[in-house]
Short mmCIF file of C-alpha atoms in Angstrom, two decimals:
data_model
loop_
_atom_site.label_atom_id
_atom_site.label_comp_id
_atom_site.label_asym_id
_atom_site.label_seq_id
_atom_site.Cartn_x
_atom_site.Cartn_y
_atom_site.Cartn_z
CA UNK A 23 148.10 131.32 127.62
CA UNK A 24 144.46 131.24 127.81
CA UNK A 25 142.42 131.90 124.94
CA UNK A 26 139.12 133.66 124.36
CA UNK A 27 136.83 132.26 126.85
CA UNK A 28 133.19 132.24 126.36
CA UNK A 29 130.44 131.22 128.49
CA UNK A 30 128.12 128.97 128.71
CA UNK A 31 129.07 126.41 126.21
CA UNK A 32 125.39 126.12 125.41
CA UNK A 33 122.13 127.94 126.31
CA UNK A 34 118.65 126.66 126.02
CA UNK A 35 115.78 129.20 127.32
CA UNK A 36 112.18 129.83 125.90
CA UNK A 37 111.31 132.24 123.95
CA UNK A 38 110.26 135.82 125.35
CA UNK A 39 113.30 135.18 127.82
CA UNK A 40 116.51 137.11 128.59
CA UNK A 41 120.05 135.58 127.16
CA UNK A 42 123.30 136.60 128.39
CA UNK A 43 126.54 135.81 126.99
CA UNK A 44 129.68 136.16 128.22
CA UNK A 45 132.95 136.67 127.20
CA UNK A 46 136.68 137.23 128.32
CA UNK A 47 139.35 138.83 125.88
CA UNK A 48 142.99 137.32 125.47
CA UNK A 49 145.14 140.06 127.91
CA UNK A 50 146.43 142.41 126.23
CA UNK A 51 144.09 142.75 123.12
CA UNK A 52 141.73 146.01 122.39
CA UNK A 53 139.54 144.96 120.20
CA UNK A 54 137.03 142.52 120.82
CA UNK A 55 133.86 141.12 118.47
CA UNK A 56 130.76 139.12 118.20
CA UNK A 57 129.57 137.08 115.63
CA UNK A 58 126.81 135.04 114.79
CA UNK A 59 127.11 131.65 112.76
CA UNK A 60 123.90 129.96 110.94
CA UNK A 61 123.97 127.99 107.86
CA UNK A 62 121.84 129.93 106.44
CA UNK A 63 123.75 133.37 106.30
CA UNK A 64 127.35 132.28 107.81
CA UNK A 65 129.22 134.36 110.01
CA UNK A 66 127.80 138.00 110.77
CA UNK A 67 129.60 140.47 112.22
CA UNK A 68 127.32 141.94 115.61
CA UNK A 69 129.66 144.54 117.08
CA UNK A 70 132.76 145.68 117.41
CA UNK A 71 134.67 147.20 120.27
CA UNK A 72 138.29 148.55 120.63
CA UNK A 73 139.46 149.77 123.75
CA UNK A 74 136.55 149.32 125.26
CA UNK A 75 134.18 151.71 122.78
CA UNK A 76 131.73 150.01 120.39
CA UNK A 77 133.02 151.35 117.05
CA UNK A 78 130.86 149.63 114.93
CA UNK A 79 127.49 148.56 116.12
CA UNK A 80 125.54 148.19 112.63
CA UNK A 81 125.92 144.58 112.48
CA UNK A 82 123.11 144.23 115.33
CA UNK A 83 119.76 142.86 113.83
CA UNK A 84 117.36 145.02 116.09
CA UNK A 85 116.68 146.98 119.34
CA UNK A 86 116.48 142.90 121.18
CA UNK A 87 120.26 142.94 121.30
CA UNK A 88 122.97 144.76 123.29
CA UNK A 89 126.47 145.12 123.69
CA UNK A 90 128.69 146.07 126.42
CA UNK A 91 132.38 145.73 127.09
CA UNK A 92 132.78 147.64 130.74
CA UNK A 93 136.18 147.11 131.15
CA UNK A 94 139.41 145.49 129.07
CA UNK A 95 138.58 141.90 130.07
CA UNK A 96 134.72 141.45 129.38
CA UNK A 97 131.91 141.78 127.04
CA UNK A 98 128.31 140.42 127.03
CA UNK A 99 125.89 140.21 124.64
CA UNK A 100 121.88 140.26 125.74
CA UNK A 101 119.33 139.49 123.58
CA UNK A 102 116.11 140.44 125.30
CA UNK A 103 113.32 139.41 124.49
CA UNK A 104 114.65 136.39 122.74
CA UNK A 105 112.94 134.84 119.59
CA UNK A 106 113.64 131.28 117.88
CA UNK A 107 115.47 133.23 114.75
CA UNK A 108 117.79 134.44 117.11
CA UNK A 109 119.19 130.51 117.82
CA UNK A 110 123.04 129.98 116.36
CA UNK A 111 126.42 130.00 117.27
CA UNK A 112 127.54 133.22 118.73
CA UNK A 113 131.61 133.72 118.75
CA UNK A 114 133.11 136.34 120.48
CA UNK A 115 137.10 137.01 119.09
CA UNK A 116 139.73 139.40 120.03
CA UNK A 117 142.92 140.65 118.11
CA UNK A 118 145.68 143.00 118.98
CA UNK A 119 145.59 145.80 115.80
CA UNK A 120 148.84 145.80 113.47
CA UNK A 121 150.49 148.91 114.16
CA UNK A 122 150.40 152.12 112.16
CA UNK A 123 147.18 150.86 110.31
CA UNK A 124 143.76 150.68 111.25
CA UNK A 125 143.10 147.18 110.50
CA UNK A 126 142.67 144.07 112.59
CA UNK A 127 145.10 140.97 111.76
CA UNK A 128 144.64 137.89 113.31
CA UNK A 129 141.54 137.13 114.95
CA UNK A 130 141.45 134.13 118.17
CA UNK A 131 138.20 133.07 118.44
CA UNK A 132 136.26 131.67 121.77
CA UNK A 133 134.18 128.11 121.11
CA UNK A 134 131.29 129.91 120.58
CA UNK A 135 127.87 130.10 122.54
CA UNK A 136 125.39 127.67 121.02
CA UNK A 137 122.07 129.39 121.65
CA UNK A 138 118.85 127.84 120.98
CA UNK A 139 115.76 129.47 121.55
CA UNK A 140 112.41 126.99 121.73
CA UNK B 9 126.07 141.82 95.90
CA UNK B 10 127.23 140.39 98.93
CA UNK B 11 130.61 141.51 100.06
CA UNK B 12 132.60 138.58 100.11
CA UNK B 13 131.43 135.50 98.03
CA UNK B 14 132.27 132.19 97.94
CA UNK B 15 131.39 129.01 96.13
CA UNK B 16 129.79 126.83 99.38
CA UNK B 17 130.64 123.06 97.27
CA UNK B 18 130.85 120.75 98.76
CA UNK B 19 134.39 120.07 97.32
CA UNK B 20 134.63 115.80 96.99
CA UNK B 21 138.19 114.99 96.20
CA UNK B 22 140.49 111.45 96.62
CA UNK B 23 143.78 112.49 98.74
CA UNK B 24 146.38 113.35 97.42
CA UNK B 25 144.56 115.69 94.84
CA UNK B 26 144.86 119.49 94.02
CA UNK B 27 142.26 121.55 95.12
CA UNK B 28 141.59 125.03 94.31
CA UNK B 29 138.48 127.92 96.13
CA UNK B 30 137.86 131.13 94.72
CA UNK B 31 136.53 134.28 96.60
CA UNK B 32 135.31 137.29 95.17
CA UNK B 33 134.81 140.40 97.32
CA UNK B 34 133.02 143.43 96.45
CA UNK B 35 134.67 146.79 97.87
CA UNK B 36 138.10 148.13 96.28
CA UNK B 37 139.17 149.70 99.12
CA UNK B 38 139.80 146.54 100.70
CA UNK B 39 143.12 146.18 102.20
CA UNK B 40 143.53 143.01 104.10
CA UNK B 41 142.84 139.41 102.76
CA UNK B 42 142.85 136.11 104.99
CA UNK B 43 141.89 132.54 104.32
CA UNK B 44 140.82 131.22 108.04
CA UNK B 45 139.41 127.43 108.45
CA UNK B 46 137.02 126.04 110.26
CA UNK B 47 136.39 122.69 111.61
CA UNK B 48 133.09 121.23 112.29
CA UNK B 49 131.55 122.70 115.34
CA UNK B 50 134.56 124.17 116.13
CA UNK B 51 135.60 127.94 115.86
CA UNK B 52 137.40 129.76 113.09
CA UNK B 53 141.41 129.84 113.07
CA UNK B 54 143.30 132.08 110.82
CA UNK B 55 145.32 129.25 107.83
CA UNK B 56 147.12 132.23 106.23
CA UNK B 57 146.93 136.09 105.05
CA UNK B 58 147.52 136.92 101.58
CA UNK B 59 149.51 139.01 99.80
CA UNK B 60 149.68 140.91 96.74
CA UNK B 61 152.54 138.77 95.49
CA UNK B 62 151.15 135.70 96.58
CA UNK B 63 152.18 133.44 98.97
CA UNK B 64 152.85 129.81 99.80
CA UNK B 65 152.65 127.68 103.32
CA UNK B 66 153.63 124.06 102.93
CA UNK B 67 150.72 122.99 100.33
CA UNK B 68 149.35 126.10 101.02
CA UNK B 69 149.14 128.71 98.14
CA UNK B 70 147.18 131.54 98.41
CA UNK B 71 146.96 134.12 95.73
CA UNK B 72 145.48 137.69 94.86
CA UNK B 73 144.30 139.36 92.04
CA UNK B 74 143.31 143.77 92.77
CA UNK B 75 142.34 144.16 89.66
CA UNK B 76 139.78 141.53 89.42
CA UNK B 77 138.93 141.70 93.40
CA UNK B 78 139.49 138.10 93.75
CA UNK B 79 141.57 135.99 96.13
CA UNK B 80 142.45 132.20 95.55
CA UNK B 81 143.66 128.96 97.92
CA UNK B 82 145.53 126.17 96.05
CA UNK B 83 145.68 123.16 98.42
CA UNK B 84 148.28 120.38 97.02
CA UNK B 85 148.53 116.82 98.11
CA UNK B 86 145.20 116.91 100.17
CA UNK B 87 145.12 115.05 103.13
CA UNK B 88 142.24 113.09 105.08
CA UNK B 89 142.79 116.15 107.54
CA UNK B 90 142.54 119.01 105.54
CA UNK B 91 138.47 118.36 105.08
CA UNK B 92 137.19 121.54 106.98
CA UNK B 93 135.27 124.45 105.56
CA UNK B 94 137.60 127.44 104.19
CA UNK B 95 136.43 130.57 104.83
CA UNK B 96 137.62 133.95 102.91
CA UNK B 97 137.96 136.55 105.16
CA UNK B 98 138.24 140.52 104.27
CA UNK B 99 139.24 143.55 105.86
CA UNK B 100 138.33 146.63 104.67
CA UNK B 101 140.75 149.86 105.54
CA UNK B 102 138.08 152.31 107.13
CA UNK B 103 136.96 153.68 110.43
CA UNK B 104 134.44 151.51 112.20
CA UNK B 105 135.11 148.38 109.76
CA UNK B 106 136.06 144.85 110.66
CA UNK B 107 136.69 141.15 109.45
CA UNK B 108 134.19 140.55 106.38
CA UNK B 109 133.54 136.62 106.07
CA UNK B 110 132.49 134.87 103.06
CA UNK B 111 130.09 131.88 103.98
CA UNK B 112 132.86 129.27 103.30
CA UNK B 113 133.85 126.44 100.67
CA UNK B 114 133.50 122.67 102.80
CA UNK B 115 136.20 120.25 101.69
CA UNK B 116 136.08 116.61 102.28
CA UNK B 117 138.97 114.88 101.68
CA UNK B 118 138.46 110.99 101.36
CA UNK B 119 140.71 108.16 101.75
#
């Protein structure tokens, strides 16, 4: 089975420029997140989605970034404009909620979008 | 106070040791409790949930306390490839709430 698949691996742009990320769900899951990884603050939850709807959005630093998930199989993230604070690691991760309560179990995560911004 | 806390280490220890991390988290409500690890420059991957009666995996003890809002991971008999950072991961049961990390305990297990 294929995994969470993210894309590109890495991304180097300037700063002032548009970033998109990518990224595919494992089939079959309805919820779908970003995160963002530095050393200084670890991993930050961005935005969550499940079945498609953002559900929780307040994770997103500022009015730069955006979220959209326009069908069951793929998200993106845009940063625009993008700023040197904004390079890290950016995972997206999907999990199938446990039944009869609202939380998420296990979460897969994609390798993660390296993202520097010069 | 941030919502799930961790002490970062670095943990040192010869193989074969006992090693233990400690998390703290800050809401009550919370319902779900997971240690996940992650390898360097690699992503997350779930190790084991924990339970309120505690629960072992192999070397693999993980342990929770309600009362004190704390959660624990007992590794026995490190090995060379257990050195990874160990992340405690939170779940809160409400509307619009996901996967809390804490900024993770790095292990380095030495030979």
């Amino acid at each position: 089975d294929a995994g969470v698949i993210q894309s590109p691996r890495h991304e180097v742009t300037e700063m002032g420029q548009e970033v998109t990320l990518r990224c595919k769900p494992i089939s079959g899951h309805n919820s779908l997140f970003w995160y963002r990884q530095t050393m200084m603050r670890g991993l930050e939850l961005l935005i969550y989605f499940n079945n498609n709807v953002p559900i929780d959005d307040s994770g997103m630093p500022e009015d730069r970034f955006s979220a959209k998930m326009p069908n069951a199989s793929f998200s993106t993230l845009k940063i625009q404009p993008s700023e040197p604070r904004d390079s890290a690691v950016y995972f997206c991760a999907s999990s199938r909620p446990a039944s009869g309560v609202a939380t998420n179990e296990k979460l897969f995560f994609g390798s993660g979008t390296q993202l520097s911004v010069l | 106070r941030k919502e799930v806390e961790q002490d970062p280490g670095p943990f040192n220890v010869p193989e074969g040791a006992t090693v233990a991390f400690n998390c703290t988290y800050s809401n009550s409500a919370s319902q779900s409790f997971f240690w996940y690890r992650q390898d360097c420059r690699k992503e997350p991957k779930l190790l084991m949930s924990v339970y309120s009666s505690g629960n072992e995996d192999g070397r693999f003890t993980a342990q929770l306390n309600r009362a004190s809002q704390y959660i624990s991971l007992l590794i026995r008999d490190s090995k060379l490839s257990d050195s990874a950072t160990y992340l405690c991961v939170v779940n809160m049961y409400q509307a619009g709430t996901a996967l809390i990390f804490g900024k993770g305990t790095t292990l380095s297990v030495s030979s």
